[in-house]
PDB file of C-alpha atoms in Angstrom:
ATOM      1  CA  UNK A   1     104.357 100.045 176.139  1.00  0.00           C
ATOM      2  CA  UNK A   2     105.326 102.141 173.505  1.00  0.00           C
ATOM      3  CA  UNK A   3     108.329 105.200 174.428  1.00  0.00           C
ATOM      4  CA  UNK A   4     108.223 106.629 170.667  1.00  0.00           C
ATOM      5  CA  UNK A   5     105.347 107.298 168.450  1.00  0.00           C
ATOM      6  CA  UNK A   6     105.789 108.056 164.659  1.00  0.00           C
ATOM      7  CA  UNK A   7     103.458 110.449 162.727  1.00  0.00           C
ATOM      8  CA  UNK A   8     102.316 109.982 160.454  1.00  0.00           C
ATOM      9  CA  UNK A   9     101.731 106.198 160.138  1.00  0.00           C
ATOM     10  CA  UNK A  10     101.612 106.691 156.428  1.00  0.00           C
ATOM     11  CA  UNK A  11     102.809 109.697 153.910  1.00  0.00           C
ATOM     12  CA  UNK A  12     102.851 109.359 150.525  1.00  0.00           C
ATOM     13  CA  UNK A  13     105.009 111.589 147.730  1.00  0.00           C
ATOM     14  CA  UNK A  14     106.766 111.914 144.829  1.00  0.00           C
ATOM     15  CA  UNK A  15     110.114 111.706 143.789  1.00  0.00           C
ATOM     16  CA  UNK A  16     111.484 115.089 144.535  1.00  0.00           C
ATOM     17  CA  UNK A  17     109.529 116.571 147.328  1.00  0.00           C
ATOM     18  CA  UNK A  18     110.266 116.670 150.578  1.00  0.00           C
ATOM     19  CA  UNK A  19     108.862 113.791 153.378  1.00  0.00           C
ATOM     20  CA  UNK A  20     109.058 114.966 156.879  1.00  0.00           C
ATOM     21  CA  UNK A  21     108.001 112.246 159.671  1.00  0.00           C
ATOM     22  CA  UNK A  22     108.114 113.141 163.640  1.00  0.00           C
ATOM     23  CA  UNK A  23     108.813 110.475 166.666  1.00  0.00           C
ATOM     24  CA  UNK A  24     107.294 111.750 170.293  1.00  0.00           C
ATOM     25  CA  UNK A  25     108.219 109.895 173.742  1.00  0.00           C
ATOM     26  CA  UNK A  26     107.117 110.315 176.786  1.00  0.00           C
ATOM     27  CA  UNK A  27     110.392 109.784 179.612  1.00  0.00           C
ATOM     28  CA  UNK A  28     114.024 111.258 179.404  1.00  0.00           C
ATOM     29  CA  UNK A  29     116.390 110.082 177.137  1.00  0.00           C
ATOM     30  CA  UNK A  30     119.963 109.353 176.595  1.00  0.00           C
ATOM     31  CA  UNK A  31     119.516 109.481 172.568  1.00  0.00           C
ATOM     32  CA  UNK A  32     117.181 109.281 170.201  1.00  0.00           C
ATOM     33  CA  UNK A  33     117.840 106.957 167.020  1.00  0.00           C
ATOM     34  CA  UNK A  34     116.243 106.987 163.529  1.00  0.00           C
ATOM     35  CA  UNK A  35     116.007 103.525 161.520  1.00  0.00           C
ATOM     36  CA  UNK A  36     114.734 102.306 157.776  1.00  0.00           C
ATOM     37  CA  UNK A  37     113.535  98.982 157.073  1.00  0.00           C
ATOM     38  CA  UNK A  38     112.792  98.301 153.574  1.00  0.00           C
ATOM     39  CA  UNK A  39     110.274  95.531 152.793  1.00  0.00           C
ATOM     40  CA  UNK A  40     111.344  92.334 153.886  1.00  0.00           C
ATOM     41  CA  UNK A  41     114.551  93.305 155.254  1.00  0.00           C
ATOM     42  CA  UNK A  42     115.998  93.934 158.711  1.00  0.00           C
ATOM     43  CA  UNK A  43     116.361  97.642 159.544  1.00  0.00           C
ATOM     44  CA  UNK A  44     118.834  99.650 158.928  1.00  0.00           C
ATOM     45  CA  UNK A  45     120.404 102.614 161.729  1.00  0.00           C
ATOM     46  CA  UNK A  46     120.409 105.929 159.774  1.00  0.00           C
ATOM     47  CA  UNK A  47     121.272 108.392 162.326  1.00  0.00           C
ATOM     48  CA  UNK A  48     121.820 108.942 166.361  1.00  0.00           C
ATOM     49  CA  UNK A  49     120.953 112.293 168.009  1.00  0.00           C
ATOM     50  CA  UNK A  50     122.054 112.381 171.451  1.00  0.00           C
ATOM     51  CA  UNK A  51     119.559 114.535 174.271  1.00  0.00           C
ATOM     52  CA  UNK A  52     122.436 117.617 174.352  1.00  0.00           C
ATOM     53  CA  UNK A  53     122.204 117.762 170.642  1.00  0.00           C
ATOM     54  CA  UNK A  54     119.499 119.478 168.932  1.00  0.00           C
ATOM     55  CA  UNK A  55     120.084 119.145 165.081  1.00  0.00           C
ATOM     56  CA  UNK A  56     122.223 116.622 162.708  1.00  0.00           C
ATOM     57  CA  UNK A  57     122.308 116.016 159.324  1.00  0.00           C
ATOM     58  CA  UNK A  58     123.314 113.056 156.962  1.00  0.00           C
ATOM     59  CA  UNK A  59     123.389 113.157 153.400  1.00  0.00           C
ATOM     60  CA  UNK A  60     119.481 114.508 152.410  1.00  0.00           C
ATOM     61  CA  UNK A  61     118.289 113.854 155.981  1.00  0.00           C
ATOM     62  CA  UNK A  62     118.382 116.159 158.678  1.00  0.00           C
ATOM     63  CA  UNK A  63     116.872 114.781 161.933  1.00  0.00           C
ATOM     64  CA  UNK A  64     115.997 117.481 165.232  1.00  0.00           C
ATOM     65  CA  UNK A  65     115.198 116.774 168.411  1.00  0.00           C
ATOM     66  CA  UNK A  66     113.492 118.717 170.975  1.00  0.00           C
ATOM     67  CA  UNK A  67     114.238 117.736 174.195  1.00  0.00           C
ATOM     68  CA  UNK A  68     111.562 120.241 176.130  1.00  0.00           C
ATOM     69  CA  UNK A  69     108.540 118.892 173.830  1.00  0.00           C
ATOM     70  CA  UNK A  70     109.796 115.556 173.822  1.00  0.00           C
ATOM     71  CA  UNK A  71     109.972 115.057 170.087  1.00  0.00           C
ATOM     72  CA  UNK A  72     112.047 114.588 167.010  1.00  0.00           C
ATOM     73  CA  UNK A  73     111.857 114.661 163.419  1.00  0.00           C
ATOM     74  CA  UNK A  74     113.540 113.227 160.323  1.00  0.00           C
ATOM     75  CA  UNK A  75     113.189 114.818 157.117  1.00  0.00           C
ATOM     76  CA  UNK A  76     114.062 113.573 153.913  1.00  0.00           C
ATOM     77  CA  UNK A  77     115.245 116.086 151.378  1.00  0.00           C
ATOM     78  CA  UNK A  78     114.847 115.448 147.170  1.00  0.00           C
ATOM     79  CA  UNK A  79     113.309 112.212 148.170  1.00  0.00           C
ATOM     80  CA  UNK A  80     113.574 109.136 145.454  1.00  0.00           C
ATOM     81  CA  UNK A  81     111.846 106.077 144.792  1.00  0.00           C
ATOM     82  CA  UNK A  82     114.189 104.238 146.521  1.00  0.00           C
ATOM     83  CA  UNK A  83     113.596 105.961 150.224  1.00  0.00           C
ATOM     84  CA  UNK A  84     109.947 103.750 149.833  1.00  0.00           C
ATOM     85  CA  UNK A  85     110.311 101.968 153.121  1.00  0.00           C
ATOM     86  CA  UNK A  86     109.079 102.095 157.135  1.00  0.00           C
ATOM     87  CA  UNK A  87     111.092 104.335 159.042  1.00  0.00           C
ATOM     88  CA  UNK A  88     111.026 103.957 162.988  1.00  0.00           C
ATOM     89  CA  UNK A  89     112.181 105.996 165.930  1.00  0.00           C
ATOM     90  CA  UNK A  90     114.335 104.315 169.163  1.00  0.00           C
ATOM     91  CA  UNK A  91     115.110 105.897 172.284  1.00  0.00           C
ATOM     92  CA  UNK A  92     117.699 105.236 174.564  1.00  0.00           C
ATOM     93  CA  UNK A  93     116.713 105.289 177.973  1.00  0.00           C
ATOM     94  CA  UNK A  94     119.522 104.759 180.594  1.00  0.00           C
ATOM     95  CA  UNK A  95     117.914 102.599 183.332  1.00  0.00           C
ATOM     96  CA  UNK A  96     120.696 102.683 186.020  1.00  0.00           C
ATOM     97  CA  UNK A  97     123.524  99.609 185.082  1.00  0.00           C
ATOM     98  CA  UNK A  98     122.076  98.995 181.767  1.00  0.00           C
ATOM     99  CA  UNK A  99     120.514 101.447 179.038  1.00  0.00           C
ATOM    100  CA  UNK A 100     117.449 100.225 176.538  1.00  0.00           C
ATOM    101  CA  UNK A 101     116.655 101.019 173.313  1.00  0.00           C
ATOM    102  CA  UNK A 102     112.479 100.888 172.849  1.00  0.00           C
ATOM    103  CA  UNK A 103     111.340 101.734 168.727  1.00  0.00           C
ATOM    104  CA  UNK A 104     107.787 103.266 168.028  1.00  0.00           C
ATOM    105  CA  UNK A 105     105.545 101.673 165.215  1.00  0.00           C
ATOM    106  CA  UNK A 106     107.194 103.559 162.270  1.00  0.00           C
ATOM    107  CA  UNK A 107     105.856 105.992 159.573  1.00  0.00           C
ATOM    108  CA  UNK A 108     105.349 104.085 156.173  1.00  0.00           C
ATOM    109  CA  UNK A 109     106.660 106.035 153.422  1.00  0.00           C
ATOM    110  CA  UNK A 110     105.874 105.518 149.511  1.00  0.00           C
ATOM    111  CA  UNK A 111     107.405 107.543 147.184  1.00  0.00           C
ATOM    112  CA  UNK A 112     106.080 107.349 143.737  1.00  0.00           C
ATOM    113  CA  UNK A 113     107.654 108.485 140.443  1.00  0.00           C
TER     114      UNK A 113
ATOM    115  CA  UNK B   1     131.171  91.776 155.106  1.00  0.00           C
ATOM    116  CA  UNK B   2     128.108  89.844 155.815  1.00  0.00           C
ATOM    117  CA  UNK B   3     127.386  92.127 158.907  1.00  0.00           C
ATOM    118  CA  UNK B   4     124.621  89.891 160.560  1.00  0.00           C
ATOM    119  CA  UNK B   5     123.288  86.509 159.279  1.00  0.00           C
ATOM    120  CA  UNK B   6     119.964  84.576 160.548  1.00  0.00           C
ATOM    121  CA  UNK B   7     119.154  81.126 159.860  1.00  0.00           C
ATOM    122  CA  UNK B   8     116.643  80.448 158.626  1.00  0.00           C
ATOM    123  CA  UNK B   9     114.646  82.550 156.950  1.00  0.00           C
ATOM    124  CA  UNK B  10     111.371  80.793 156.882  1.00  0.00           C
ATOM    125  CA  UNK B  11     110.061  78.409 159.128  1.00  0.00           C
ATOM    126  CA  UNK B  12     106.701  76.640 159.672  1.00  0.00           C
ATOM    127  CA  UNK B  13     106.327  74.754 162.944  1.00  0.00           C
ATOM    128  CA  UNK B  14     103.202  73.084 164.400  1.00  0.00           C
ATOM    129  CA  UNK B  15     102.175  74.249 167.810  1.00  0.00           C
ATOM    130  CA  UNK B  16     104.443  72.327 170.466  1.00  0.00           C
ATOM    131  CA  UNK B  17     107.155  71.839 168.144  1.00  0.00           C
ATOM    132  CA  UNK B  18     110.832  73.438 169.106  1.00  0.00           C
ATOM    133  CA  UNK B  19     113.259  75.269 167.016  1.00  0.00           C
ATOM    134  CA  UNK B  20     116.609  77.599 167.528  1.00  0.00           C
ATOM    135  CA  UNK B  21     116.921  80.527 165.550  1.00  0.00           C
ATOM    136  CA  UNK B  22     120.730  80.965 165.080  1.00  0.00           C
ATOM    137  CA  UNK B  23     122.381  84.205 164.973  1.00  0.00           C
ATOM    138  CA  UNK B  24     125.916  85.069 163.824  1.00  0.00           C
ATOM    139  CA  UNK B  25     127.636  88.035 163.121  1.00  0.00           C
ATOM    140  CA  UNK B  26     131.344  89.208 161.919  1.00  0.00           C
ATOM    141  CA  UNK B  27     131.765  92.936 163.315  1.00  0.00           C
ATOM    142  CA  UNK B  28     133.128  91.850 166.570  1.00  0.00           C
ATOM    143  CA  UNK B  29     130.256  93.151 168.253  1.00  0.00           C
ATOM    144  CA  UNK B  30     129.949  92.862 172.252  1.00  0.00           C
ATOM    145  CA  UNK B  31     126.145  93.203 172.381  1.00  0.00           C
ATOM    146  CA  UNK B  32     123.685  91.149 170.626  1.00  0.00           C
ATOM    147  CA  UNK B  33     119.491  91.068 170.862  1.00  0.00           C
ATOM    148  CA  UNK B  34     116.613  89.310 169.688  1.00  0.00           C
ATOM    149  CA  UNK B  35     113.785  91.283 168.838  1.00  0.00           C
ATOM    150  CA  UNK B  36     110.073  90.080 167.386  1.00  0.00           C
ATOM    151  CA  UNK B  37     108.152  92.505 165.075  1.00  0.00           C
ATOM    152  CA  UNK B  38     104.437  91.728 164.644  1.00  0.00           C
ATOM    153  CA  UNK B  39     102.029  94.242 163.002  1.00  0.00           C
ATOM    154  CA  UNK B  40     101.089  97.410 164.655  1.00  0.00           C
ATOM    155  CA  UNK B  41     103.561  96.769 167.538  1.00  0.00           C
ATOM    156  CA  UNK B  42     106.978  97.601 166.449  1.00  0.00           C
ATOM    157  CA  UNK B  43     110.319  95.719 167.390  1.00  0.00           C
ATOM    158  CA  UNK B  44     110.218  94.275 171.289  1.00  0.00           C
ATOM    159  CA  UNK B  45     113.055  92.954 172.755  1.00  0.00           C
ATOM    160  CA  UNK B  46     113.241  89.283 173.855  1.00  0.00           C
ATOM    161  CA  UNK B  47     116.316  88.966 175.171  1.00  0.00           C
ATOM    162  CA  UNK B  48     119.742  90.315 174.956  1.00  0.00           C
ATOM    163  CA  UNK B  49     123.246  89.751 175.685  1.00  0.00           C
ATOM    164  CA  UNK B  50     125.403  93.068 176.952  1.00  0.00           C
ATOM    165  CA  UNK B  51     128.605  91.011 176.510  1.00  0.00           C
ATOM    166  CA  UNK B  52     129.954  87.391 175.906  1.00  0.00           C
ATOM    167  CA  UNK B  53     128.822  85.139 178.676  1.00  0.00           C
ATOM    168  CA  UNK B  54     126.012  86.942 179.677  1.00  0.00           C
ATOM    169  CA  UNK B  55     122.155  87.024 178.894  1.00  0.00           C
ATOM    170  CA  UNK B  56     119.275  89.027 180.379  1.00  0.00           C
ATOM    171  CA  UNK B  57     115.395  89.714 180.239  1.00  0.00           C
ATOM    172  CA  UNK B  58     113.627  92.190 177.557  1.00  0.00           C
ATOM    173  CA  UNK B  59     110.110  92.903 177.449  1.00  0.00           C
ATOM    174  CA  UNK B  60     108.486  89.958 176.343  1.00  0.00           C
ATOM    175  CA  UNK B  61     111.057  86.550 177.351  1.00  0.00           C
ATOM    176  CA  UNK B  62     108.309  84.255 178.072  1.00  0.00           C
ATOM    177  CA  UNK B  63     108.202  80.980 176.030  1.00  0.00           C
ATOM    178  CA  UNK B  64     112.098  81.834 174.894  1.00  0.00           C
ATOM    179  CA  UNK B  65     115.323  80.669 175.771  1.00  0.00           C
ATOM    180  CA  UNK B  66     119.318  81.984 174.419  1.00  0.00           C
ATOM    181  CA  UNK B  67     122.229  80.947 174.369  1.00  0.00           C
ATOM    182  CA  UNK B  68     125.570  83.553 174.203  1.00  0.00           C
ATOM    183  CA  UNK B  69     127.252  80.668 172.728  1.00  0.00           C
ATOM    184  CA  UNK B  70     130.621  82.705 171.828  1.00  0.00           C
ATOM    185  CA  UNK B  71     131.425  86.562 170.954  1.00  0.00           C
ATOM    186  CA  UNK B  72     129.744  85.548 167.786  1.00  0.00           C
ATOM    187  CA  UNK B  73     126.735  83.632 167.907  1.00  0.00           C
ATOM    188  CA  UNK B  74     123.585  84.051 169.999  1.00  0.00           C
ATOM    189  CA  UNK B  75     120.613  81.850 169.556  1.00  0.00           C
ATOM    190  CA  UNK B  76     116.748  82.258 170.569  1.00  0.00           C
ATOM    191  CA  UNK B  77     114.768  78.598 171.149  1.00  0.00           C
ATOM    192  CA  UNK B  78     111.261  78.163 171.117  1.00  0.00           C
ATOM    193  CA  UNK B  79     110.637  75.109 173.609  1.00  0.00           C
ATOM    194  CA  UNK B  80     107.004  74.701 173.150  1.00  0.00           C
ATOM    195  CA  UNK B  81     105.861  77.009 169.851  1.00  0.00           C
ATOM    196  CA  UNK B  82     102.621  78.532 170.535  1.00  0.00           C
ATOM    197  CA  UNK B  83     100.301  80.204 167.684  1.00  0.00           C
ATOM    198  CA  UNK B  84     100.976  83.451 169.649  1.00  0.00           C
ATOM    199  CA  UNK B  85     104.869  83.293 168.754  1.00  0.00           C
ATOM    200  CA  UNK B  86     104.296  83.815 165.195  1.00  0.00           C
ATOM    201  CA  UNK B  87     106.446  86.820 164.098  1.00  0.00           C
ATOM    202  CA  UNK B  88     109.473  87.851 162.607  1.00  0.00           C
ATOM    203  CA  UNK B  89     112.057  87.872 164.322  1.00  0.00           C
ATOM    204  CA  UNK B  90     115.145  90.168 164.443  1.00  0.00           C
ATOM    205  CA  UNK B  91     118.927  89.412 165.354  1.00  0.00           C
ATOM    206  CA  UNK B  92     120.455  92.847 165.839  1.00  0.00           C
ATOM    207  CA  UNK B  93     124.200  93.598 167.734  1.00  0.00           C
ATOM    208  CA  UNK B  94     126.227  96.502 168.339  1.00  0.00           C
ATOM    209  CA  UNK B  95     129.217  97.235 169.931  1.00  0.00           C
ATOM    210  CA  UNK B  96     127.973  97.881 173.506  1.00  0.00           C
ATOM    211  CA  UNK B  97     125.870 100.338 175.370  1.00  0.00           C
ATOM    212  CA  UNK B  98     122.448  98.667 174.754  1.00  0.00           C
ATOM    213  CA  UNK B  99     120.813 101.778 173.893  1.00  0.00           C
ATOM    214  CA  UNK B 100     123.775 104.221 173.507  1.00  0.00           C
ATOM    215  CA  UNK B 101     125.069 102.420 170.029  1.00  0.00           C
ATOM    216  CA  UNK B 102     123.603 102.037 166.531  1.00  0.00           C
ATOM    217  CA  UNK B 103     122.499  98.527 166.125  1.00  0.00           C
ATOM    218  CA  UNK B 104     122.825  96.533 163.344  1.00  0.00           C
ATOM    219  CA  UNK B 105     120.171  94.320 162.221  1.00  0.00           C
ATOM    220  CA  UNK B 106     119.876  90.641 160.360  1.00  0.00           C
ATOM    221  CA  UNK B 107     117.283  90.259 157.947  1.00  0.00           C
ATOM    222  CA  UNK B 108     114.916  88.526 160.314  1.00  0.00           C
ATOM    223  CA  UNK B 109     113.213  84.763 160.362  1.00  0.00           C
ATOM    224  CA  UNK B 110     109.541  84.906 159.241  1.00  0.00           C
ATOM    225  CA  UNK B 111     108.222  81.517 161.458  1.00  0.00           C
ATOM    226  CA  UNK B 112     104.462  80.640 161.590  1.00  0.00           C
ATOM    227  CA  UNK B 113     103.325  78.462 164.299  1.00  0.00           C
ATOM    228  CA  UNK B 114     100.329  76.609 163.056  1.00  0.00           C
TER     229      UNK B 114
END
């Protein structure tokens, strides 16, 4: 089963604007991770928010997370042609001797010129 | 830095044939996974490998085998392919803590079992 759900599935802008996409879960977690995966490629770890933190920032993305509503988003700032890929949400759960990292279906985003 | 190479990159197998997927990668990593994307579904783990000479269960093993072979290399094998196993599938390692790390992903084998 599925711990993280992207929304929305698909979002579609223009260069420039801003894309925000949000992850929800449904147990406790140690961290919550943001990927990209870019067509035919592997993905690619942007940024890791761990459960006592509740804001980060990379570059033009700035990911929260909301421990109490179980959810997180990523937002893309000045977004460019090039951020056109599937972006997915992991969560690390610890599970007693080992922890596990489940991803949600992704958010498909297309940014057009 | 090639980071983390799969071989091959296509494959097309009959049903019943076997194949190994071959992993490698070069960041001296202690953790390593194999993952299978299909549409709609996201990544599920297959297997992984916390640290060198050990392997364990993910969420869907059956019809898979690995092999840890060193610190390096971890392969998946398909005994008996079934149409059901057609995917891509992922390499990914990191350096420990299978969910407390980044991981860092190959760019996946796209096999079709016909």
């Amino acid at each position: 089963s599925q711990q993280g759900e992207e929304d929305p599935q698909a979002l579609s802008i223009q260069e420039g604007e801003n894309a925000t996409m949000n992850c929800s879960y449904k147990t406790s977690i140690n961290n919550l991770q943001w990927y990209r995966q870019n067509s035919g490629r592997g993905l690619v770890h942007l940024i890791l928010i761990r459960s006592n933190e509740r804001e980060k920032h990379s570059g033009r993305l700035r990911v929260t997370l909301d421990t109490s509503k179980k959810s997180s988003s990523l937002l893309i700032t000045a977004s460019r042609a090039a951020d056109t890929a599937s972006y997915f949400c992991a969560t690390g759960v610890n599970t007693g001797t080992a922890s596990k990292l489940t991803f949600g279906t992704g958010t498909r985003l297309q940014v057009t010129l | 830095n090639a980071g983390v190479t799969q071989t091959p990159k296509f494959q097309v197998l009959k049903t019943g044939q076997s194949m190994t997927l071959q992993c490698a990668q070069d960041m001296n990593h202690n953790s390593m996974y194999w993952y299978r994307q299909d549409p709609g579904m996201g990544l599920r783990l297959i297997y992984y490998s916390a640290s060198e000479g050990t392997t364990d269960k993910g969420e869907v093993p059956n019809g898979y085998n690995v092999s840890r072979l060193n610190k390096r290399e971890f392969s998946l094998r398909l005994e008996s392919a079934a149409p059901s196993q057609t995917s891509v599938y992922f390499c990914a390692s990191s350096q420990g803590g299978l969910g407390n790390q980044p991981q860092h992903f190959g760019d996946g084998t796209r096999l079709s079992i016909l």
